[in-house]
């Protein structure tokens, strides 16, 4: 689906409203499918969109100069080799002919008169415009170029994109802060928020319906790009929020606020940035969960069940009598009185979303390892690591010997789990360490009564050959 298709999808029903001949106040409110004329194969629409895209490129290259129809025809023949010139002329004539659009807008009358008019249903003035031609055509030579409306249409179509290009919108927040244009910041953050929420909803739909293999493959292909875009947007907005707390910017904001007619508060800007950061955290978590579900094979069990199709199959091929009796016995009420299920046991079955509450805005990135989450392990390695490495350099250290020598005691407490981590991940102490396995069982009882036993004995050391 191209950007032009997305733009048309978003505006088609508005055109249907504009062209509707429905009488105001009519009680017939049901809507039927609009009858559209045409070939219904997208041929003319594709020609028009390709022509507009080409004219925009030429508009940049020639500084809005006119382009001959021959050049347009040669470009379009790269896609449609047998394109007749008459088809191109028809598209140009149609896009160059204006059509009138009728709309309403608030009346410029004073407030008191506007209130009185709104009571009579005339608070919005009727307007119309014919500035709808997308192409300007010279009468003598037939050369063409984009009109301002056409240039705006192509620009709008190119902006119907996803989150991958929203990181450039985040940079506009810093530019608005630098120029003191504080009123633009909520609008910019809302645009970013719309893109984030659109991708979040798309992820939810993919998880609920894994049959959308095309969209699932596209998400997997762009997964790294999405993470990079989220990281850049988050870092830019965090920088902007940090600038809001500086005394110099607060002083500029106070001066700007005094010159405004509306009431402004610095917390409005901080709240707008905070909403985007929370949405980023939510989207990053959903993307990570989707990848985990795909990796573990759980995505296949999350599809939507077509109960109508299942009921149809049961009618065509009834189940076995034993299965039918078992299902009826479990589903039918036990007494004659009406029975209703409790709501509480059904909530976990109906809830399709995972928890979204989070106090931090973090972006998952598997490219860089996170800092150790166990502060006790970090303190244990910092305090006892050098001595433990020195001890292992003298001779290999088995787990029973490490416990007997008291290496698990630290800060007047017990660090047995942290000591076992050094046997599991030897790089915590030294990249050259390895674990040797001796085929001798051991059993050890600690001072607090705990008993540790194993069928083999692991040992830490700088082994040159692996132990069996």
PDB file of N, CA and C in Angstrom, residues 78-174:
ATOM      1  N   UNK A  78       8.139   4.231 -18.507  1.00  0.00           N
ATOM      2  CA  UNK A  78       9.022   3.312 -17.800  1.00  0.00           C
ATOM      3  C   UNK A  78       8.230   2.324 -16.964  1.00  0.00           C
ATOM      4  N   UNK A  79       7.022   2.713 -16.563  1.00  0.00           N
ATOM      5  CA  UNK A  79       6.147   1.818 -15.797  1.00  0.00           C
ATOM      6  C   UNK A  79       5.109   1.187 -16.699  1.00  0.00           C
ATOM      7  N   UNK A  80       4.535   1.975 -17.611  1.00  0.00           N
ATOM      8  CA  UNK A  80       3.548   1.481 -18.585  1.00  0.00           C
ATOM      9  C   UNK A  80       4.142   1.656 -19.996  1.00  0.00           C
ATOM     10  N   UNK A  81       4.844   0.655 -20.517  1.00  0.00           N
ATOM     11  CA  UNK A  81       5.557   0.824 -21.807  1.00  0.00           C
ATOM     12  C   UNK A  81       4.632   1.190 -22.970  1.00  0.00           C
ATOM     13  N   UNK A  82       3.411   0.720 -22.994  1.00  0.00           N
ATOM     14  CA  UNK A  82       2.507   0.968 -24.126  1.00  0.00           C
ATOM     15  C   UNK A  82       1.520   2.089 -23.823  1.00  0.00           C
ATOM     16  N   UNK A  83       1.873   3.014 -22.944  1.00  0.00           N
ATOM     17  CA  UNK A  83       0.951   4.080 -22.546  1.00  0.00           C
ATOM     18  C   UNK A  83       0.686   5.028 -23.717  1.00  0.00           C
ATOM     19  N   UNK A  84      -0.565   5.199 -24.137  1.00  0.00           N
ATOM     20  CA  UNK A  84      -0.859   6.174 -25.217  1.00  0.00           C
ATOM     21  C   UNK A  84      -0.796   7.605 -24.684  1.00  0.00           C
ATOM     22  N   UNK A  85      -0.523   8.509 -25.591  1.00  0.00           N
ATOM     23  CA  UNK A  85      -0.472   9.914 -25.207  1.00  0.00           C
ATOM     24  C   UNK A  85      -1.866  10.421 -24.831  1.00  0.00           C
ATOM     25  N   UNK A  86      -2.896   9.851 -25.409  1.00  0.00           N
ATOM     26  CA  UNK A  86      -4.255  10.304 -25.088  1.00  0.00           C
ATOM     27  C   UNK A  86      -4.605  10.017 -23.629  1.00  0.00           C
ATOM     28  N   UNK A  87      -4.112   8.893 -23.097  1.00  0.00           N
ATOM     29  CA  UNK A  87      -4.384   8.591 -21.687  1.00  0.00           C
ATOM     30  C   UNK A  87      -3.722   9.625 -20.783  1.00  0.00           C
ATOM     31  N   UNK A  88      -2.488  10.013 -21.121  1.00  0.00           N
ATOM     32  CA  UNK A  88      -1.815  11.041 -20.342  1.00  0.00           C
ATOM     33  C   UNK A  88      -2.556  12.370 -20.453  1.00  0.00           C
ATOM     34  N   UNK A  89      -3.010  12.716 -21.648  1.00  0.00           N
ATOM     35  CA  UNK A  89      -3.731  13.980 -21.817  1.00  0.00           C
ATOM     36  C   UNK A  89      -5.019  13.990 -21.006  1.00  0.00           C
ATOM     37  N   UNK A  90      -5.717  12.854 -20.952  1.00  0.00           N
ATOM     38  CA  UNK A  90      -6.942  12.793 -20.155  1.00  0.00           C
ATOM     39  C   UNK A  90      -6.644  13.026 -18.675  1.00  0.00           C
ATOM     40  N   UNK A  91      -5.608  12.392 -18.157  1.00  0.00           N
ATOM     41  CA  UNK A  91      -5.259  12.560 -16.735  1.00  0.00           C
ATOM     42  C   UNK A  91      -4.869  14.007 -16.455  1.00  0.00           C
ATOM     43  N   UNK A  92      -4.083  14.616 -17.349  1.00  0.00           N
ATOM     44  CA  UNK A  92      -3.665  16.004 -17.144  1.00  0.00           C
ATOM     45  C   UNK A  92      -4.879  16.933 -17.169  1.00  0.00           C
ATOM     46  N   UNK A  93      -5.761  16.740 -18.133  1.00  0.00           N
ATOM     47  CA  UNK A  93      -6.943  17.607 -18.223  1.00  0.00           C
ATOM     48  C   UNK A  93      -7.826  17.471 -16.989  1.00  0.00           C
ATOM     49  N   UNK A  94      -7.961  16.250 -16.471  1.00  0.00           N
ATOM     50  CA  UNK A  94      -8.816  16.048 -15.303  1.00  0.00           C
ATOM     51  C   UNK A  94      -8.200  16.698 -14.068  1.00  0.00           C
ATOM     52  N   UNK A  95      -6.881  16.508 -13.874  1.00  0.00           N
ATOM     53  CA  UNK A  95      -6.236  17.088 -12.692  1.00  0.00           C
ATOM     54  C   UNK A  95      -6.079  18.600 -12.815  1.00  0.00           C
ATOM     55  N   UNK A  96      -6.124  19.131 -14.036  1.00  0.00           N
ATOM     56  CA  UNK A  96      -5.996  20.578 -14.228  1.00  0.00           C
ATOM     57  C   UNK A  96      -7.340  21.289 -14.186  1.00  0.00           C
ATOM     58  N   UNK A  97      -8.438  20.551 -14.192  1.00  0.00           N
ATOM     59  CA  UNK A  97      -9.771  21.160 -14.149  1.00  0.00           C
ATOM     60  C   UNK A  97     -10.228  21.248 -12.700  1.00  0.00           C
ATOM     61  N   UNK A  98     -10.519  22.435 -12.197  1.00  0.00           N
ATOM     62  CA  UNK A  98     -10.906  22.556 -10.780  1.00  0.00           C
ATOM     63  C   UNK A  98     -12.311  22.035 -10.533  1.00  0.00           C
ATOM     64  N   UNK A  99     -12.533  21.613  -9.319  1.00  0.00           N
ATOM     65  CA  UNK A  99     -13.852  21.182  -8.851  1.00  0.00           C
ATOM     66  C   UNK A  99     -14.173  21.975  -7.596  1.00  0.00           C
ATOM     67  N   UNK A 100     -15.429  22.354  -7.435  1.00  0.00           N
ATOM     68  CA  UNK A 100     -15.810  23.218  -6.316  1.00  0.00           C
ATOM     69  C   UNK A 100     -16.072  22.381  -5.064  1.00  0.00           C
ATOM     70  N   UNK A 101     -15.500  22.828  -3.952  1.00  0.00           N
ATOM     71  CA  UNK A 101     -15.674  22.194  -2.644  1.00  0.00           C
ATOM     72  C   UNK A 101     -16.426  23.162  -1.739  1.00  0.00           C
ATOM     73  N   UNK A 102     -17.504  22.691  -1.126  1.00  0.00           N
ATOM     74  CA  UNK A 102     -18.306  23.511  -0.217  1.00  0.00           C
ATOM     75  C   UNK A 102     -18.005  23.106   1.227  1.00  0.00           C
ATOM     76  N   UNK A 103     -17.815  24.091   2.072  1.00  0.00           N
ATOM     77  CA  UNK A 103     -17.522  23.820   3.477  1.00  0.00           C
ATOM     78  C   UNK A 103     -18.079  24.960   4.319  1.00  0.00           C
ATOM     79  N   UNK A 104     -17.987  24.787   5.630  1.00  0.00           N
ATOM     80  CA  UNK A 104     -18.420  25.818   6.572  1.00  0.00           C
ATOM     81  C   UNK A 104     -17.310  26.082   7.572  1.00  0.00           C
ATOM     82  N   UNK A 105     -17.279  27.300   8.067  1.00  0.00           N
ATOM     83  CA  UNK A 105     -16.285  27.693   9.050  1.00  0.00           C
ATOM     84  C   UNK A 105     -16.904  28.713   9.994  1.00  0.00           C
ATOM     85  N   UNK A 106     -16.305  28.910  11.175  1.00  0.00           N
ATOM     86  CA  UNK A 106     -16.877  29.871  12.134  1.00  0.00           C
ATOM     87  C   UNK A 106     -17.004  31.260  11.530  1.00  0.00           C
ATOM     88  N   UNK A 107     -18.105  31.901  11.837  1.00  0.00           N
ATOM     89  CA  UNK A 107     -18.356  33.230  11.295  1.00  0.00           C
ATOM     90  C   UNK A 107     -17.410  34.244  11.927  1.00  0.00           C
ATOM     91  N   UNK A 108     -16.882  35.191  11.141  1.00  0.00           N
ATOM     92  CA  UNK A 108     -15.997  36.217  11.713  1.00  0.00           C
ATOM     93  C   UNK A 108     -16.736  37.299  12.472  1.00  0.00           C
ATOM     94  N   UNK A 109     -18.039  37.120  12.721  1.00  0.00           N
ATOM     95  CA  UNK A 109     -18.813  38.141  13.438  1.00  0.00           C
ATOM     96  C   UNK A 109     -18.339  38.241  14.881  1.00  0.00           C
ATOM     97  N   UNK A 110     -18.651  39.347  15.581  1.00  0.00           N
ATOM     98  CA  UNK A 110     -18.280  39.467  16.989  1.00  0.00           C
ATOM     99  C   UNK A 110     -18.883  38.352  17.824  1.00  0.00           C
ATOM    100  N   UNK A 111     -18.356  38.202  19.066  1.00  0.00           N
ATOM    101  CA  UNK A 111     -18.753  37.079  19.904  1.00  0.00           C
ATOM    102  C   UNK A 111     -20.239  37.116  20.233  1.00  0.00           C
ATOM    103  N   UNK A 112     -20.788  38.268  20.580  1.00  0.00           N
ATOM    104  CA  UNK A 112     -22.199  38.341  20.971  1.00  0.00           C
ATOM    105  C   UNK A 112     -23.096  37.942  19.801  1.00  0.00           C
ATOM    106  N   UNK A 113     -22.768  38.456  18.621  1.00  0.00           N
ATOM    107  CA  UNK A 113     -23.567  38.108  17.444  1.00  0.00           C
ATOM    108  C   UNK A 113     -23.400  36.637  17.080  1.00  0.00           C
ATOM    109  N   UNK A 114     -22.178  36.099  17.319  1.00  0.00           N
ATOM    110  CA  UNK A 114     -21.948  34.693  17.006  1.00  0.00           C
ATOM    111  C   UNK A 114     -22.770  33.797  17.911  1.00  0.00           C
ATOM    112  N   UNK A 115     -22.897  34.168  19.198  1.00  0.00           N
ATOM    113  CA  UNK A 115     -23.702  33.377  20.118  1.00  0.00           C
ATOM    114  C   UNK A 115     -25.172  33.408  19.722  1.00  0.00           C
ATOM    115  N   UNK A 116     -25.651  34.563  19.326  1.00  0.00           N
ATOM    116  CA  UNK A 116     -27.050  34.661  18.911  1.00  0.00           C
ATOM    117  C   UNK A 116     -27.304  33.865  17.637  1.00  0.00           C
ATOM    118  N   UNK A 117     -26.323  33.900  16.725  1.00  0.00           N
ATOM    119  CA  UNK A 117     -26.496  33.154  15.479  1.00  0.00           C
ATOM    120  C   UNK A 117     -26.443  31.656  15.705  1.00  0.00           C
ATOM    121  N   UNK A 118     -25.611  31.216  16.673  1.00  0.00           N
ATOM    122  CA  UNK A 118     -25.529  29.783  16.936  1.00  0.00           C
ATOM    123  C   UNK A 118     -26.843  29.248  17.461  1.00  0.00           C
ATOM    124  N   UNK A 119     -27.597  30.054  18.192  1.00  0.00           N
ATOM    125  CA  UNK A 119     -28.900  29.604  18.656  1.00  0.00           C
ATOM    126  C   UNK A 119     -29.859  29.388  17.497  1.00  0.00           C
ATOM    127  N   UNK A 120     -29.653  30.091  16.410  1.00  0.00           N
ATOM    128  CA  UNK A 120     -30.506  29.936  15.233  1.00  0.00           C
ATOM    129  C   UNK A 120     -29.931  28.929  14.239  1.00  0.00           C
ATOM    130  N   UNK A 121     -28.794  28.321  14.608  1.00  0.00           N
ATOM    131  CA  UNK A 121     -28.173  27.350  13.703  1.00  0.00           C
ATOM    132  C   UNK A 121     -27.398  27.987  12.585  1.00  0.00           C
ATOM    133  N   UNK A 122     -27.021  29.256  12.688  1.00  0.00           N
ATOM    134  CA  UNK A 122     -26.299  29.942  11.617  1.00  0.00           C
ATOM    135  C   UNK A 122     -24.965  30.474  12.121  1.00  0.00           C
ATOM    136  N   UNK A 123     -24.380  29.782  13.099  1.00  0.00           N
ATOM    137  CA  UNK A 123     -23.117  30.245  13.653  1.00  0.00           C
ATOM    138  C   UNK A 123     -21.919  29.972  12.766  1.00  0.00           C
ATOM    139  N   UNK A 124     -22.062  29.130  11.755  1.00  0.00           N
ATOM    140  CA  UNK A 124     -20.942  28.793  10.879  1.00  0.00           C
ATOM    141  C   UNK A 124     -21.292  29.247   9.464  1.00  0.00           C
ATOM    142  N   UNK A 125     -20.434  30.069   8.890  1.00  0.00           N
ATOM    143  CA  UNK A 125     -20.694  30.646   7.575  1.00  0.00           C
ATOM    144  C   UNK A 125     -20.384  29.640   6.471  1.00  0.00           C
ATOM    145  N   UNK A 126     -21.131  29.699   5.402  1.00  0.00           N
ATOM    146  CA  UNK A 126     -20.929  28.834   4.259  1.00  0.00           C
ATOM    147  C   UNK A 126     -19.842  29.409   3.365  1.00  0.00           C
ATOM    148  N   UNK A 127     -18.949  28.539   2.939  1.00  0.00           N
ATOM    149  CA  UNK A 127     -17.861  28.955   2.056  1.00  0.00           C
ATOM    150  C   UNK A 127     -17.685  27.894   0.969  1.00  0.00           C
ATOM    151  N   UNK A 128     -16.985  28.259  -0.064  1.00  0.00           N
ATOM    152  CA  UNK A 128     -16.652  27.309  -1.135  1.00  0.00           C
ATOM    153  C   UNK A 128     -15.367  27.777  -1.803  1.00  0.00           C
ATOM    154  N   UNK A 129     -14.693  26.844  -2.450  1.00  0.00           N
ATOM    155  CA  UNK A 129     -13.459  27.169  -3.152  1.00  0.00           C
ATOM    156  C   UNK A 129     -13.329  26.277  -4.374  1.00  0.00           C
ATOM    157  N   UNK A 130     -12.675  26.821  -5.391  1.00  0.00           N
ATOM    158  CA  UNK A 130     -12.382  26.056  -6.602  1.00  0.00           C
ATOM    159  C   UNK A 130     -10.887  25.868  -6.795  1.00  0.00           C
ATOM    160  N   UNK A 131     -10.133  26.107  -5.742  1.00  0.00           N
ATOM    161  CA  UNK A 131      -8.677  25.931  -5.834  1.00  0.00           C
ATOM    162  C   UNK A 131      -8.327  24.456  -5.600  1.00  0.00           C
ATOM    163  N   UNK A 132      -8.935  23.594  -6.381  1.00  0.00           N
ATOM    164  CA  UNK A 132      -8.730  22.163  -6.213  1.00  0.00           C
ATOM    165  C   UNK A 132      -7.959  21.536  -7.365  1.00  0.00           C
ATOM    166  N   UNK A 133      -7.607  22.314  -8.372  1.00  0.00           N
ATOM    167  CA  UNK A 133      -6.807  21.759  -9.477  1.00  0.00           C
ATOM    168  C   UNK A 133      -5.412  21.429  -8.966  1.00  0.00           C
ATOM    169  N   UNK A 134      -4.941  20.234  -9.275  1.00  0.00           N
ATOM    170  CA  UNK A 134      -3.625  19.794  -8.802  1.00  0.00           C
ATOM    171  C   UNK A 134      -2.518  20.093  -9.801  1.00  0.00           C
ATOM    172  N   UNK A 135      -2.874  20.343 -11.053  1.00  0.00           N
ATOM    173  CA  UNK A 135      -1.887  20.607 -12.097  1.00  0.00           C
ATOM    174  C   UNK A 135      -2.259  21.894 -12.813  1.00  0.00           C
ATOM    175  N   UNK A 136      -1.256  22.698 -13.115  1.00  0.00           N
ATOM    176  CA  UNK A 136      -1.428  23.916 -13.912  1.00  0.00           C
ATOM    177  C   UNK A 136      -0.921  23.641 -15.327  1.00  0.00           C
ATOM    178  N   UNK A 137      -1.764  23.944 -16.316  1.00  0.00           N
ATOM    179  CA  UNK A 137      -1.443  23.627 -17.705  1.00  0.00           C
ATOM    180  C   UNK A 137      -1.438  24.902 -18.530  1.00  0.00           C
ATOM    181  N   UNK A 138      -0.359  25.084 -19.316  1.00  0.00           N
ATOM    182  CA  UNK A 138      -0.284  26.239 -20.204  1.00  0.00           C
ATOM    183  C   UNK A 138      -1.200  26.037 -21.409  1.00  0.00           C
ATOM    184  N   UNK A 139      -1.899  27.102 -21.765  1.00  0.00           N
ATOM    185  CA  UNK A 139      -2.856  26.988 -22.853  1.00  0.00           C
ATOM    186  C   UNK A 139      -2.236  26.804 -24.212  1.00  0.00           C
ATOM    187  N   UNK A 140      -1.090  27.446 -24.486  1.00  0.00           N
ATOM    188  CA  UNK A 140      -0.494  27.408 -25.824  1.00  0.00           C
ATOM    189  C   UNK A 140       0.413  26.186 -26.009  1.00  0.00           C
ATOM    190  N   UNK A 141       1.313  25.955 -25.065  1.00  0.00           N
ATOM    191  CA  UNK A 141       2.304  24.875 -25.233  1.00  0.00           C
ATOM    192  C   UNK A 141       1.853  23.550 -24.630  1.00  0.00           C
ATOM    193  N   UNK A 142       0.903  23.561 -23.693  1.00  0.00           N
ATOM    194  CA  UNK A 142       0.463  22.331 -23.036  1.00  0.00           C
ATOM    195  C   UNK A 142       1.395  21.831 -21.959  1.00  0.00           C
ATOM    196  N   UNK A 143       2.426  22.626 -21.622  1.00  0.00           N
ATOM    197  CA  UNK A 143       3.336  22.208 -20.557  1.00  0.00           C
ATOM    198  C   UNK A 143       2.628  22.284 -19.199  1.00  0.00           C
ATOM    199  N   UNK A 144       3.100  21.492 -18.249  1.00  0.00           N
ATOM    200  CA  UNK A 144       2.391  21.355 -16.972  1.00  0.00           C
ATOM    201  C   UNK A 144       3.373  21.526 -15.816  1.00  0.00           C
ATOM    202  N   UNK A 145       2.802  21.855 -14.650  1.00  0.00           N
ATOM    203  CA  UNK A 145       3.533  21.889 -13.388  1.00  0.00           C
ATOM    204  C   UNK A 145       2.508  21.801 -12.250  1.00  0.00           C
ATOM    205  N   UNK A 146       2.984  21.599 -11.066  1.00  0.00           N
ATOM    206  CA  UNK A 146       2.095  21.476  -9.909  1.00  0.00           C
ATOM    207  C   UNK A 146       1.554  22.833  -9.494  1.00  0.00           C
ATOM    208  N   UNK A 147       0.300  22.851  -9.104  1.00  0.00           N
ATOM    209  CA  UNK A 147      -0.267  24.037  -8.456  1.00  0.00           C
ATOM    210  C   UNK A 147       0.061  23.993  -6.965  1.00  0.00           C
ATOM    211  N   UNK A 148      -0.150  25.084  -6.225  1.00  0.00           N
ATOM    212  CA  UNK A 148       0.048  25.009  -4.764  1.00  0.00           C
ATOM    213  C   UNK A 148      -0.777  23.904  -4.110  1.00  0.00           C
ATOM    214  N   UNK A 149      -1.998  23.678  -4.584  1.00  0.00           N
ATOM    215  CA  UNK A 149      -2.803  22.580  -4.036  1.00  0.00           C
ATOM    216  C   UNK A 149      -2.203  21.227  -4.378  1.00  0.00           C
ATOM    217  N   UNK A 150      -1.670  21.089  -5.585  1.00  0.00           N
ATOM    218  CA  UNK A 150      -1.031  19.835  -5.955  1.00  0.00           C
ATOM    219  C   UNK A 150       0.225  19.563  -5.165  1.00  0.00           C
ATOM    220  N   UNK A 151       1.016  20.624  -4.955  1.00  0.00           N
ATOM    221  CA  UNK A 151       2.226  20.461  -4.149  1.00  0.00           C
ATOM    222  C   UNK A 151       1.875  20.072  -2.716  1.00  0.00           C
ATOM    223  N   UNK A 152       0.807  20.660  -2.186  1.00  0.00           N
ATOM    224  CA  UNK A 152       0.375  20.310  -0.840  1.00  0.00           C
ATOM    225  C   UNK A 152      -0.141  18.872  -0.779  1.00  0.00           C
ATOM    226  N   UNK A 153      -0.827  18.427  -1.832  1.00  0.00           N
ATOM    227  CA  UNK A 153      -1.344  17.059  -1.849  1.00  0.00           C
ATOM    228  C   UNK A 153      -0.214  16.044  -1.859  1.00  0.00           C
ATOM    229  N   UNK A 154       0.814  16.286  -2.668  1.00  0.00           N
ATOM    230  CA  UNK A 154       1.943  15.361  -2.716  1.00  0.00           C
ATOM    231  C   UNK A 154       2.696  15.363  -1.389  1.00  0.00           C
ATOM    232  N   UNK A 155       2.826  16.532  -0.784  1.00  0.00           N
ATOM    233  CA  UNK A 155       3.511  16.618   0.508  1.00  0.00           C
ATOM    234  C   UNK A 155       2.743  15.876   1.589  1.00  0.00           C
ATOM    235  N   UNK A 156       1.416  16.045   1.602  1.00  0.00           N
ATOM    236  CA  UNK A 156       0.603  15.328   2.584  1.00  0.00           C
ATOM    237  C   UNK A 156       0.705  13.822   2.379  1.00  0.00           C
ATOM    238  N   UNK A 157       0.694  13.376   1.122  1.00  0.00           N
ATOM    239  CA  UNK A 157       0.788  11.943   0.864  1.00  0.00           C
ATOM    240  C   UNK A 157       2.130  11.391   1.337  1.00  0.00           C
ATOM    241  N   UNK A 158       3.205  12.147   1.132  1.00  0.00           N
ATOM    242  CA  UNK A 158       4.520  11.668   1.566  1.00  0.00           C
ATOM    243  C   UNK A 158       4.653  11.637   3.065  1.00  0.00           C
ATOM    244  N   UNK A 159       3.822  12.405   3.781  1.00  0.00           N
ATOM    245  CA  UNK A 159       3.904  12.432   5.234  1.00  0.00           C
ATOM    246  C   UNK A 159       3.031  11.374   5.888  1.00  0.00           C
ATOM    247  N   UNK A 160       2.261  10.622   5.104  1.00  0.00           N
ATOM    248  CA  UNK A 160       1.459   9.538   5.678  1.00  0.00           C
ATOM    249  C   UNK A 160       2.383   8.339   5.828  1.00  0.00           C
ATOM    250  N   UNK A 161       3.269   8.422   6.796  1.00  0.00           N
ATOM    251  CA  UNK A 161       4.265   7.392   7.023  1.00  0.00           C
ATOM    252  C   UNK A 161       4.136   6.862   8.447  1.00  0.00           C
ATOM    253  N   UNK A 162       5.008   5.950   8.820  1.00  0.00           N
ATOM    254  CA  UNK A 162       4.934   5.350  10.140  1.00  0.00           C
ATOM    255  C   UNK A 162       6.012   5.928  11.037  1.00  0.00           C
ATOM    256  N   UNK A 163       6.304   5.228  12.111  1.00  0.00           N
ATOM    257  CA  UNK A 163       7.191   5.736  13.152  1.00  0.00           C
ATOM    258  C   UNK A 163       8.630   5.907  12.683  1.00  0.00           C
ATOM    259  N   UNK A 164       9.026   5.227  11.620  1.00  0.00           N
ATOM    260  CA  UNK A 164      10.424   5.262  11.200  1.00  0.00           C
ATOM    261  C   UNK A 164      10.888   6.668  10.852  1.00  0.00           C
ATOM    262  N   UNK A 165       9.950   7.578  10.552  1.00  0.00           N
ATOM    263  CA  UNK A 165      10.333   8.928  10.159  1.00  0.00           C
ATOM    264  C   UNK A 165       9.902   9.973  11.181  1.00  0.00           C
ATOM    265  N   UNK A 166       9.418   9.533  12.325  1.00  0.00           N
ATOM    266  CA  UNK A 166       8.975  10.480  13.339  1.00  0.00           C
ATOM    267  C   UNK A 166      10.128  11.051  14.146  1.00  0.00           C
ATOM    268  N   UNK A 167      11.327  10.451  14.041  1.00  0.00           N
ATOM    269  CA  UNK A 167      12.445  10.987  14.811  1.00  0.00           C
ATOM    270  C   UNK A 167      12.828  12.388  14.327  1.00  0.00           C
ATOM    271  N   UNK A 168      12.515  12.690  13.077  1.00  0.00           N
ATOM    272  CA  UNK A 168      12.794  14.044  12.599  1.00  0.00           C
ATOM    273  C   UNK A 168      11.790  15.040  13.182  1.00  0.00           C
ATOM    274  N   UNK A 169      10.572  14.562  13.479  1.00  0.00           N
ATOM    275  CA  UNK A 169       9.606  15.432  14.152  1.00  0.00           C
ATOM    276  C   UNK A 169      10.043  15.745  15.569  1.00  0.00           C
ATOM    277  N   UNK A 170      10.716  14.791  16.223  1.00  0.00           N
ATOM    278  CA  UNK A 170      11.184  15.048  17.584  1.00  0.00           C
ATOM    279  C   UNK A 170      12.220  16.161  17.606  1.00  0.00           C
ATOM    280  N   UNK A 171      13.021  16.270  16.554  1.00  0.00           N
ATOM    281  CA  UNK A 171      14.009  17.352  16.503  1.00  0.00           C
ATOM    282  C   UNK A 171      13.341  18.718  16.410  1.00  0.00           C
ATOM    283  N   UNK A 172      12.085  18.760  15.914  1.00  0.00           N
ATOM    284  CA  UNK A 172      11.375  20.036  15.856  1.00  0.00           C
ATOM    285  C   UNK A 172      11.084  20.590  17.249  1.00  0.00           C
ATOM    286  N   UNK A 173      10.990  19.715  18.255  1.00  0.00           N
ATOM    287  CA  UNK A 173      10.771  20.193  19.620  1.00  0.00           C
ATOM    288  C   UNK A 173      11.960  21.023  20.080  1.00  0.00           C
ATOM    289  N   UNK A 174      13.173  20.538  19.812  1.00  0.00           N
ATOM    290  CA  UNK A 174      14.364  21.302  20.178  1.00  0.00           C
ATOM    291  C   UNK A 174      14.422  22.619  19.409  1.00  0.00           C
TER     292      UNK A 174
END
